[in-house]
Structure formats: C-alpha cells, structure tokens
Coordinates of C-alpha atoms in Angstrom, one line a residue:
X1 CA -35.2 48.1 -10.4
X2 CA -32.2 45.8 -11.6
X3 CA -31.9 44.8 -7.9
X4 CA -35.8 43.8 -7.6
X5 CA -34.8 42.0 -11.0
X6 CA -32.0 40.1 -10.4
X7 CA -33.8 39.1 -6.3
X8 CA -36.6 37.8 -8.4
X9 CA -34.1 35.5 -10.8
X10 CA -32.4 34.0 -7.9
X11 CA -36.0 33.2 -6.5
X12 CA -36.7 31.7 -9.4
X13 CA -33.9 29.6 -9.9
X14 CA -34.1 28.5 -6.9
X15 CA -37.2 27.1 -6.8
X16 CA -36.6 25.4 -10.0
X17 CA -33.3 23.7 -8.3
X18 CA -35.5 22.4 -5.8
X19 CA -38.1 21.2 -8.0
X20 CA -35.6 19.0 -9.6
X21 CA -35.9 16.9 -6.4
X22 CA -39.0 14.7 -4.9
X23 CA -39.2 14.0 -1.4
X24 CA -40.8 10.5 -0.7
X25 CA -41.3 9.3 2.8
X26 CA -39.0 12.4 4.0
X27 CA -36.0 10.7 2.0
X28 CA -34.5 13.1 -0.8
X29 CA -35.1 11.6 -4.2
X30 CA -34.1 13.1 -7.6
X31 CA -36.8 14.2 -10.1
X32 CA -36.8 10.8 -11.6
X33 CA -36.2 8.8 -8.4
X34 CA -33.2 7.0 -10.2
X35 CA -30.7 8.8 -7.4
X36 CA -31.6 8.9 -3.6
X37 CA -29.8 11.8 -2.5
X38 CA -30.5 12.2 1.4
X39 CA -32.0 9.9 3.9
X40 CA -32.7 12.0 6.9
X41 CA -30.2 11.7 9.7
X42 CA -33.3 11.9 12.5
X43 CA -35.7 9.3 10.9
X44 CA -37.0 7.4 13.5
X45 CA -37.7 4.4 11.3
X46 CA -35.5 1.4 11.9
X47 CA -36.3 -0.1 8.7
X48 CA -36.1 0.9 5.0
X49 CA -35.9 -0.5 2.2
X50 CA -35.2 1.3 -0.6
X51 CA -37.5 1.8 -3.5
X52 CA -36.9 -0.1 -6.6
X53 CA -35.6 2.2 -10.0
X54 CA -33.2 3.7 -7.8
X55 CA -29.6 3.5 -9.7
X56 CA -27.7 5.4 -7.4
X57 CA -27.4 6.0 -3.8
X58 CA -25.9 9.7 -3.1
X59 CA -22.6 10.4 -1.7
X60 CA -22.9 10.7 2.1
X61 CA -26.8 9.9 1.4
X62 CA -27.0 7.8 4.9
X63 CA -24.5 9.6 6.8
X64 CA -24.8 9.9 10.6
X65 CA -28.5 8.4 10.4
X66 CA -29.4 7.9 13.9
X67 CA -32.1 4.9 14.0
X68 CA -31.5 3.0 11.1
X69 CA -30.8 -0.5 11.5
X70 CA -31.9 -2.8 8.7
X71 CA -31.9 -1.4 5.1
X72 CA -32.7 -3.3 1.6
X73 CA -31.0 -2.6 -1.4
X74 CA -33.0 -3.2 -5.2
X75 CA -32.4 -5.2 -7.8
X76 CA -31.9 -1.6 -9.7
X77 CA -28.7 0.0 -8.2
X78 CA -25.7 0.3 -9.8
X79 CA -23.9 2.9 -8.3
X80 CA -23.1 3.7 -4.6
X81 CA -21.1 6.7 -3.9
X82 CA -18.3 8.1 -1.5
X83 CA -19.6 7.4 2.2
X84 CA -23.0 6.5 1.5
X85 CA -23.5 4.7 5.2
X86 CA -20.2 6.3 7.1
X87 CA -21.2 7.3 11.0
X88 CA -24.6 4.9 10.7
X89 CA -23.9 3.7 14.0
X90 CA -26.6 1.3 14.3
X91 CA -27.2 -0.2 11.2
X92 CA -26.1 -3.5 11.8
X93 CA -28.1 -5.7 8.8
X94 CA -27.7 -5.1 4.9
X95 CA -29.6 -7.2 2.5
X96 CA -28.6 -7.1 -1.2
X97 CA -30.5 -8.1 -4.3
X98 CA -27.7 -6.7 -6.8
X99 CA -24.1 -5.4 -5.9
X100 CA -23.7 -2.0 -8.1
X101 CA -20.8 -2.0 -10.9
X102 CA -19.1 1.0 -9.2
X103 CA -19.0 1.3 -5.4
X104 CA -17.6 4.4 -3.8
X105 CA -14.7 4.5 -0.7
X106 CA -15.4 3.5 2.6
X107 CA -19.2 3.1 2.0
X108 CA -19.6 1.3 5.4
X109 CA -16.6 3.2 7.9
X110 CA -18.2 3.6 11.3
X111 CA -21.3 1.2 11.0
X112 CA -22.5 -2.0 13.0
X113 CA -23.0 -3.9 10.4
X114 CA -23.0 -8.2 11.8
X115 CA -24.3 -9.9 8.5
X116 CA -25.0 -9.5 4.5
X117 CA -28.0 -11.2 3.4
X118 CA -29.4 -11.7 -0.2
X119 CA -32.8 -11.8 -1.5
X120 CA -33.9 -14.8 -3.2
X121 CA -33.7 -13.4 -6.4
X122 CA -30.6 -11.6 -6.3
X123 CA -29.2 -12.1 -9.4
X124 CA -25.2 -11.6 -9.1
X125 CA -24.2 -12.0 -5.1
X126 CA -24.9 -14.6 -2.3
X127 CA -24.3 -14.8 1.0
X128 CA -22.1 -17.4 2.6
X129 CA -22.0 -16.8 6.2
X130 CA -22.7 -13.2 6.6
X131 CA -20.2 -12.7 4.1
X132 CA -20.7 -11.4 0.3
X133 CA -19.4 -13.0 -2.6
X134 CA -20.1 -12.9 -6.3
X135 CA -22.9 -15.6 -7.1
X136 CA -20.1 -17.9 -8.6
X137 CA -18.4 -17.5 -5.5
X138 CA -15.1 -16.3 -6.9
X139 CA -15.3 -12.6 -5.6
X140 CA -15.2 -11.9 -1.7
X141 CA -17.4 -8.4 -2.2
X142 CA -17.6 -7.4 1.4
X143 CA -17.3 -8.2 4.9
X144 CA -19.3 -7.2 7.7
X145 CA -17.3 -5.0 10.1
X146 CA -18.9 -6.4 13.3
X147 CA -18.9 -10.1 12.2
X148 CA -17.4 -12.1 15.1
X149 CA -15.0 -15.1 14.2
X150 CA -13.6 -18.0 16.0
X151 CA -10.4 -16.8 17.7
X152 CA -10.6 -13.4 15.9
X153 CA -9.7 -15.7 12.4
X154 CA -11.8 -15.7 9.1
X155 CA -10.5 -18.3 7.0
X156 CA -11.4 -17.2 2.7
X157 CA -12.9 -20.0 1.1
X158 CA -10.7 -22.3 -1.6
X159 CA -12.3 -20.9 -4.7
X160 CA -12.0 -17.4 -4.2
X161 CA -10.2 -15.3 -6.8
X162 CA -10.3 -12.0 -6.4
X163 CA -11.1 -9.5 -3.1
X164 CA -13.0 -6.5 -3.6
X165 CA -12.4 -2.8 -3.0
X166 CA -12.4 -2.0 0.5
X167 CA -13.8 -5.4 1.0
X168 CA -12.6 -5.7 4.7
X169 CA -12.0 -2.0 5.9
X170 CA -12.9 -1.6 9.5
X171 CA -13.0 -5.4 9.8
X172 CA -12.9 -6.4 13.9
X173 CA -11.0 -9.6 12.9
X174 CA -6.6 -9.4 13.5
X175 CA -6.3 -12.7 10.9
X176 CA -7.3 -13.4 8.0
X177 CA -6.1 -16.6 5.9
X178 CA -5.7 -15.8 2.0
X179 CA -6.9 -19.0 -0.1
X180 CA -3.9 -20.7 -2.4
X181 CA -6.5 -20.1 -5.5
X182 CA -6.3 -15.8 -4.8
X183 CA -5.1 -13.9 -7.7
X184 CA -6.0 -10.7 -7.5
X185 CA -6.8 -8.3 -4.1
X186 CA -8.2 -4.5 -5.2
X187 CA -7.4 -1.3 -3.7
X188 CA -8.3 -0.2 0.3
X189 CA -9.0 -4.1 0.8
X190 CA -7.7 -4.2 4.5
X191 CA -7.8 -0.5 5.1
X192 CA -8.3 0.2 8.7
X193 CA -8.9 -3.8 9.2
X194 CA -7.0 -7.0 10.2
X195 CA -3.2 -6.9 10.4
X196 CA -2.0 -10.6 10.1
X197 CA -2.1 -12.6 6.7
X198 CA -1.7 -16.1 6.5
X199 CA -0.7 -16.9 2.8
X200 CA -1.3 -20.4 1.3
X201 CA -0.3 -20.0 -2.1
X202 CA 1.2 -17.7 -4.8
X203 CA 1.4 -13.9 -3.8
X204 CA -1.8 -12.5 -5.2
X205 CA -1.4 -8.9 -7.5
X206 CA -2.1 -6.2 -5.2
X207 CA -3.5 -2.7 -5.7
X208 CA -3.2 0.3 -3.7
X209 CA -3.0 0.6 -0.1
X210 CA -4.4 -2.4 0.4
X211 CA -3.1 -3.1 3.9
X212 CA -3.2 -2.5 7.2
X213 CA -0.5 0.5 8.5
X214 CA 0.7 -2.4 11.2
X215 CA 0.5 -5.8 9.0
X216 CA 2.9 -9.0 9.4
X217 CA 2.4 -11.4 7.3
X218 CA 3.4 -15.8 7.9
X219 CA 3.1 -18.8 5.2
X220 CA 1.4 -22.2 5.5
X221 CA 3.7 -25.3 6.2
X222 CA 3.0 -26.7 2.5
X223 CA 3.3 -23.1 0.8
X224 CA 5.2 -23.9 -2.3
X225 CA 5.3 -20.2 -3.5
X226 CA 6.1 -17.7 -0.6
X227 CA 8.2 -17.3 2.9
X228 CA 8.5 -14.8 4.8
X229 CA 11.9 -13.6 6.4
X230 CA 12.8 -12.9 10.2
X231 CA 12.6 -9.5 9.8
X232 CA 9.1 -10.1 8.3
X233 CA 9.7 -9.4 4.3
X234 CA 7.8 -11.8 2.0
X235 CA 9.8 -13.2 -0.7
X236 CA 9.3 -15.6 -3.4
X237 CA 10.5 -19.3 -2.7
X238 CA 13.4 -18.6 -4.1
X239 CA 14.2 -15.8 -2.5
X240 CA 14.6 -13.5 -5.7
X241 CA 11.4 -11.8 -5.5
X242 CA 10.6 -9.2 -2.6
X243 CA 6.3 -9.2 -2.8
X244 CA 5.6 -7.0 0.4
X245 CA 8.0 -5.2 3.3
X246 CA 6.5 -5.0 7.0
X247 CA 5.8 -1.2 7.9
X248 CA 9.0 -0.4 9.3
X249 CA 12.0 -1.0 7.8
X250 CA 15.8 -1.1 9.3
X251 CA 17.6 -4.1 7.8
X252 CA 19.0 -4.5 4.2
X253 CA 17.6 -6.7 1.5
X254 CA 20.2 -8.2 -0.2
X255 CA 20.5 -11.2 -3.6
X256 CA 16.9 -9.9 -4.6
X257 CA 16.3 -9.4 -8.3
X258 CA 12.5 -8.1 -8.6
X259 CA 10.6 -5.7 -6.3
X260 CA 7.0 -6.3 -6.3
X261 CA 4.3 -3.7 -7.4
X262 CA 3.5 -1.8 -4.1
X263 CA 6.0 -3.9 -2.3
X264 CA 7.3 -1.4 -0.2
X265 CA 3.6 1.2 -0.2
X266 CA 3.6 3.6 3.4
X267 CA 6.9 1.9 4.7
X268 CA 9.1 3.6 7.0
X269 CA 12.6 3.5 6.3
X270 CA 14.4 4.7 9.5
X271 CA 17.9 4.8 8.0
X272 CA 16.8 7.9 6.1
X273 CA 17.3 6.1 3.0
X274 CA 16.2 3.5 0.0
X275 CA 18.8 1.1 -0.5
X276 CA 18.2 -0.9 -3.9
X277 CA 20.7 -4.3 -4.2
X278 CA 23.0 -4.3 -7.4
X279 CA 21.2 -7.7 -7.8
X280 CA 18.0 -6.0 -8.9
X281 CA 16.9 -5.6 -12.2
X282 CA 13.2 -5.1 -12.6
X283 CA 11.1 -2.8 -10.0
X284 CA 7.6 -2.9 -11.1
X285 CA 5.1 -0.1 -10.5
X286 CA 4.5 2.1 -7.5
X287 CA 7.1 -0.5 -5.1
X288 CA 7.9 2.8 -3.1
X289 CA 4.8 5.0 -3.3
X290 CA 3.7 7.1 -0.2
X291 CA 7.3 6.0 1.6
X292 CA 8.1 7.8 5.0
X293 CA 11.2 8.5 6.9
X294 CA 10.2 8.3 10.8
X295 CA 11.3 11.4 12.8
X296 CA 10.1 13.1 15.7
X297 CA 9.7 16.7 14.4
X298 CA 7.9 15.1 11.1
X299 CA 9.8 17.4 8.8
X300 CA 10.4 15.6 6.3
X301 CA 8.1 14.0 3.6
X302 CA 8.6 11.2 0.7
X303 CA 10.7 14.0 -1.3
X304 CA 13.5 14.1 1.3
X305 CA 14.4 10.4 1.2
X306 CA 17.9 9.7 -0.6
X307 CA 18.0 6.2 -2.7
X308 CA 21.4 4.2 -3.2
X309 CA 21.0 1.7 -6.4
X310 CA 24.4 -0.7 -6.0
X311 CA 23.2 -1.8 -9.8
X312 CA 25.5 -1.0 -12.5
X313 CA 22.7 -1.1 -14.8
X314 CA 19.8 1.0 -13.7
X315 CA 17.2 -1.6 -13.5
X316 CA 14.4 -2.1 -15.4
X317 CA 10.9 -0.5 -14.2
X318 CA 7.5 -2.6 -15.3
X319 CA 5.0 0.7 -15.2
X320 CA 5.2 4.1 -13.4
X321 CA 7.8 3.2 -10.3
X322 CA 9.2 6.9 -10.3
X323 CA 7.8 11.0 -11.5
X324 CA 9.3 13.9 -10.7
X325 CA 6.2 14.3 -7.7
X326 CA 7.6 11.4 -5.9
X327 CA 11.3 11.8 -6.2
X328 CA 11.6 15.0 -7.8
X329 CA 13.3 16.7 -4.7
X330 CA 15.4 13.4 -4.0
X331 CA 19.0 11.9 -4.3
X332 CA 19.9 9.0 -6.4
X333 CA 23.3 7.8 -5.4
X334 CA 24.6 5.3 -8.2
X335 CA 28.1 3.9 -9.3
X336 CA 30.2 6.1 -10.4
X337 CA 31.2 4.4 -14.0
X338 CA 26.8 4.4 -14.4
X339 CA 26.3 8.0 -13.4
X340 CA 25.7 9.0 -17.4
X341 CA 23.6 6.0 -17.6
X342 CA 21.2 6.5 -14.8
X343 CA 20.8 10.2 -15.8
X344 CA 19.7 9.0 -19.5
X345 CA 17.3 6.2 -18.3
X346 CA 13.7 7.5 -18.3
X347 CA 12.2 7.7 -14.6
X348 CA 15.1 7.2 -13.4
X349 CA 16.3 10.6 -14.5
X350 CA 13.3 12.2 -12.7
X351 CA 15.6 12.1 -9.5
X352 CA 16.4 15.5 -8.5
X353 CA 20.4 14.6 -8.0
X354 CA 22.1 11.8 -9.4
X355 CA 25.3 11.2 -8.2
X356 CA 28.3 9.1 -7.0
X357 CA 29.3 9.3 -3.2
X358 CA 32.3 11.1 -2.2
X359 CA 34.6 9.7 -0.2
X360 CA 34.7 9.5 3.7
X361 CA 37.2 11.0 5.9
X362 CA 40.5 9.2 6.0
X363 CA 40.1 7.6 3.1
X364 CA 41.0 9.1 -0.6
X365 CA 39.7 7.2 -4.0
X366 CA 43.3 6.6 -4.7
X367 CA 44.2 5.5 -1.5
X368 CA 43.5 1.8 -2.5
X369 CA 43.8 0.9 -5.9
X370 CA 42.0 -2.2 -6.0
X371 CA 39.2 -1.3 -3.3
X372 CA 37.4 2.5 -3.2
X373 CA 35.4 3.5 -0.3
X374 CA 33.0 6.4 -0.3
X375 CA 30.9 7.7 2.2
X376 CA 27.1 9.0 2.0
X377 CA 24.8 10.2 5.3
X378 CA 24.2 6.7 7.0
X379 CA 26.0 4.4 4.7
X380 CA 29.2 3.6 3.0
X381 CA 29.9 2.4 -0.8
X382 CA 32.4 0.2 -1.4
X383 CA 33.8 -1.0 -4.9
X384 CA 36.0 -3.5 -5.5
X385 CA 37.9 -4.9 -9.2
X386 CA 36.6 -8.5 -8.2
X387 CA 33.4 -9.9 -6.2
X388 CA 33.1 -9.5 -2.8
X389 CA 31.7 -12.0 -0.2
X390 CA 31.4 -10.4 2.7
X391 CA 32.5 -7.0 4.2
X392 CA 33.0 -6.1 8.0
X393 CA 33.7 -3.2 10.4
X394 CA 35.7 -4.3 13.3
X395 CA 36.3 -1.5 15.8
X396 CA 39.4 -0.9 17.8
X397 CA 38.7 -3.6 20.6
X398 CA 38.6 -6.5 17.7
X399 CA 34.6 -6.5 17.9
X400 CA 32.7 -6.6 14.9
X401 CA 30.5 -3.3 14.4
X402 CA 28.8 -4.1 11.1
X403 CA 29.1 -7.1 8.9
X404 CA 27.5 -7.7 5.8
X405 CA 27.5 -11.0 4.1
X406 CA 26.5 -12.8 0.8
X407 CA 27.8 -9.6 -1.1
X408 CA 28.4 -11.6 -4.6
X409 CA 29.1 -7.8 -6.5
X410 CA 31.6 -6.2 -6.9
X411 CA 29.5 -3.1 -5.5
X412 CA 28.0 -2.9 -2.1
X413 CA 26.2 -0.4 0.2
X414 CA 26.6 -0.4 3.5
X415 CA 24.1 0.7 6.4
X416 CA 26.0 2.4 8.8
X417 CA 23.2 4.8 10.0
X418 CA 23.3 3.0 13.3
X419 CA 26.8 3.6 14.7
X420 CA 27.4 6.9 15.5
X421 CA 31.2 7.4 14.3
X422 CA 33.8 5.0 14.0
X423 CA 37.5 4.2 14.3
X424 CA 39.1 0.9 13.4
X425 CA 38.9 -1.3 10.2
X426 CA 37.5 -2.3 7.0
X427 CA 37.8 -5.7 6.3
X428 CA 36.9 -7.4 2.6
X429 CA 36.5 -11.0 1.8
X430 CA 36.7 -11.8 -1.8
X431 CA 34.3 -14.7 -3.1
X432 CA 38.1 -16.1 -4.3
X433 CA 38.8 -16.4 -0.7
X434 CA 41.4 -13.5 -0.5
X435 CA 40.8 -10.4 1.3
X436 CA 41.9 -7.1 1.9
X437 CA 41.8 -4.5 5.3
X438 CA 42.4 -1.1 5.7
X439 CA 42.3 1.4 8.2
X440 CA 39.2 3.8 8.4
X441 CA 37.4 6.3 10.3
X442 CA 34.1 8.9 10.2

C-alpha cells in the first residue's frame, strides 16, 4: 500500500512540475511566459521572433537549433543565460530592441551570425555597421562572429569607452585597432577571437581572460602612452609600467616598477620560473593568474612554478595578486637580509617556501666578501655591497654565455635555464665603473 502511495505522489508531482510550464508554438515557456526555456532543436521555422514579456531567455534555450536563421529579441528581456545560441549553426541575423542587464558566457560560440540590427524603437543599443553599441555609442556590446572586414581589420570607432563581455569571442577578424578614447575592456572580450591589437592611446583596464591564447600586440606611430618591446611586452612610455606579456615568455624584464592587473594572465614561462625585478614595487591584482610552465609530459600546474623577487622590500600588491590556491604549493626565493620580511607581508606569506638560494657549486658565501653568488634551478643570485651595471658569463673560449645589462641593484637574478652547465667566469661591472671576476662553475 505505501508503494501504490508513494507511485501516486511522484505522479502527482510530476504533473504539477510540468504544469509550471506552457508550450506556445512548440517553444517551452514558463507558467508566466517571462522565461523561454527551450526552443526546439528540430523546428523547421527559419524565423522567430520572440514574444514580448519575455525577461529571460533560458540557459542553452537555442542550443543546436537546426533551421533557425533570423530571430528578434523584445523590448522586454533582461536577462540571457549561459549558451543561450551555442551550436546554432545557421543563425546568421539578430535583431535587438533592448540589450539585457546581465548576459550569460559565450551566448553566441558556434553561430553564423553576419550582422546586428535594431528595431526602430530600441531604446538603449544601435547598430553601426552590423556592429552593437550602446545608443550613446560609448559601449561596443557585440560583434558578429561572421562579419567580414577589409583585410581581416575592424577599426573601433573614436568615442568608444568601454568593450563588453565577450564582445568579440569567435570573432573571424586577426586585427582589431583599439580607439585612443578606450578605458575600460570586460572579461572574455577576445576569447577565442582576433590575436593582433593595435593600441592608439592609453592601455585600457582589462578584466579577465580577455585575450586571445596567441595575441601580439603593436602601437600607433603618434601613441603617446604605450610601446611595445622586441620581445612583444607592452610597457608604459616610460618603460616603468609592464600592461600585458605575449603568451610565451623566455626573456627577463628588467628597470620595471609596476605590473599591470592581469599583465601576465595564461602565460607560459618556459624557464620554469617567475622572475620579479628588484625595481618593482607595486603588482596589482591577478598579474600572474592561470600561469603555466610548458612541458611535454604536462605535469606540472600553476602550483609548481618557483618565483625569484630581487626586491629587498616585498613589493606592494593593489588587490588579490597572491592565495594560498595559486601559490600555495610554490617557492618564493627572496634576499636573504628580507627573508623575515617577506614571510610577515600578507599574500606574500601565502607562498608555500620562502627562502634564500644556496649557493652553487664552487662557490661558498664567504668565498667573496664583497660579491655572493647563489644558485637556484635555472638561475643564479648575485649580491653585491654596491650597484651593479651589468653582469656576464664568459665561458672558457672568451665567449660570452649570458650577459645581463642595466642591472642598477645591488641584487640581480640571473636566467641561466638555457645553458646546460657551465665552466669559466663571472664577470661584474659596478655602475662606479670598477669590476670584479671570479671563477665559477655548475
């Protein structure tokens, strides 16, 4: 009898679940037809509009529909969830009366879309060229994935602020030109898109992951604000200010003082390690989040990567730059007078290990007394009692193996990770003009 009982309550319930819903047209609606919650994926129609006093459209609501190609959104909606449109193959033509306060990730991933249009009364977007902006212009709020430009270029119109969320993921464009009046560019922006930024004015604040995994980056002739290095960093004019790192990273940034927020987001760092320049003080949030170290049997994760700070003073951090679930599991190796310092600092205490290098083989801490040499994996510390200008390795053939200039600390970090031993010496030029060599080997 309990078992007839308890059948008949799941019956019951049941039904009333579905009752909750309407079906109009064969789309799912709620009771109140405020949410659409599933647009059949084998609707033949290649049209719809949908229905105004609907608020939200349903995570994965259009997913994998078949036939759809042009669908109108009302002036009602104000929320799109998670992969509303992913896998609509054939949609190819949006037209917007409203754009919602809260838009979900990757609403459009896998679609055709060519052009945004806007109703006549759409009351806060317009479209200028296929491409959706806020009605004063100063938001770019999507692009269309399948928009063709001349020589694979969209140029952002001068009055432009501000670039959405996932404005240009899956875009089929390689460049796109950044406006000198851009503040502000959102999180996912780029995601899966173009790769190549041309930058006209000041370097905009960025949010998370906003670019492509391959990006480079160049400035206008007449930037007054930004350059970009050889080795494709993008500093400030001055050169004190790191903004943004290309994805894979093998030389040494030295005479910086600030990292950027997200500056150096999904790099690779193929020495195996972070080196931060004793000329930094201020990192501001989440410069190294989601950092990898390149290896073929992909063993290691962010947690294995080793940091080397040359600052005697740790820098300061503007916002959450390090937890214990980013470096948690790491190394911090510091100077050794600053040891008790760094391990006192908040975040920077987070690191698993802090300590100071020991020293490498043929070399003792004492061997020198005005120069000390120690040895990490892939690098070697070297402190001196007065600035140092530049510091070379010059092998036994009178070749120089490593050389590292514009030092101007008396505490430098060399990248050694690319020779694979060595035997000869260390020579130190002093920013007095005097120097010093010694014998050394690892």
């Amino acid at each position: 009898m309990n078992r007839i009982l308890q059948f008949l309550i799941f019956i019951f319930w049941g039904a009333l679940l579905y009752s909750q819903n309407i079906v109009v047209d064969g789309v799912t609606f709620s009771l109140d037809r405020s949410m659409l919650i599933k647009y059949p994926e084998d609707k033949v129609d290649e049209k719809y509009i949908v229905p105004e006093g609907t608020v939200v459209i349903g995570k994965e609501a259009f997913n994998g529909t078949k036939y759809l190609k042009e669908l109108s959104l009302p002036l009602s909606l104000n929320i799109i969830e998670d992969y509303a449109f992913t896998l609509c193959y054939n949609l190819s033509i949006v037209t917007w009366k409203h754009f919602p306060q809260s838009i979900g990730e990757l609403l459009f991933m896998a679609t055709n879309i060519s052009v945004f249009y806007t109703s006549e009364d759409s009351d806060n977007c317009i479209s200028v060229d296929g491409v959706l902006f806020s009605k004063d212009r100063k938001t770019l709020l999507c692009f269309p994935n399948a928009k063709k430009c001349n020589g694979g270029i969209y140029i952002i119109p001068e009055s432009v602020e501000s670039i959405n969320t996932g404005a240009f993921v899956e875009a089929g464009i390689g460049t796109v030109v950044l406006p000198s009046t851009l503040t502000r560019i959102n999180d996912f922006a780029f995601y899966y898109g173009p790769s190549n930024f041309v930058i006209t004015g000041k370097f905009p604040i960025i949010g998370s992951h906003v670019w492509n995994e391959r990006r480079s980056f160049e400035v206008s002739a007449d930037n007054p604000y930004c350059q970009v290095s050889e080795n494709g960093f993008v500093y400030s004019k001055d050169g004190k200010t790191v903004h943004v790192a290309p994805i894979d990273i093998v030389d040494y940034l030295e005479n910086i003082e600030i990292i950027d927020r997200y500056a150096f987001q999904d790099c690779l760092f193929y020495s195996g390690h972070v080196d931060i320049p004793g000329s930094v003080n201020l990192i501001r949030e989440h410069a190294f989040d989601d950092i990898q170290i390149p290896i073929p049997t992909f063993s290691k994760s962010f947690h294995d990567i080793n940091f080397v700070c040359d600052a005697l003073t740790p820098p300061e951090l503007d916002g959450e730059v390090f937890t214990e679930d980013n470096v948690g599991n790491s190394t911090l190796l510091v100077p050794k007078e600053s040891e008790e310092l760094y391990k006192n600092t908040p975040q920077w205490n987070t690191f698993g290990t802090i300590v100071t290098p020991g020293p490498p083989q043929g070399i003792t801490e004492n061997s020198v007394s005005s120069l000390k040499v120690n040895r990490m994996d892939g690098a070697i510390c070297i402190e001196a009692l007065k600035p140092l200008e530049t510091v070379r390795l010059i092998d036994l053939n009178g070749n120089i193996a490593h050389e590292k200039n514009q030092v101007n600390s008396c505490y430098t970090v060399c990248d050694i990770s690319s020779l694979d031993g060595f035997f000869g010496l260390l020579q130190v030029i002093y920013e007095d003009g005097s120097n010093y060599t010694i014998k050394l080997n690892f």
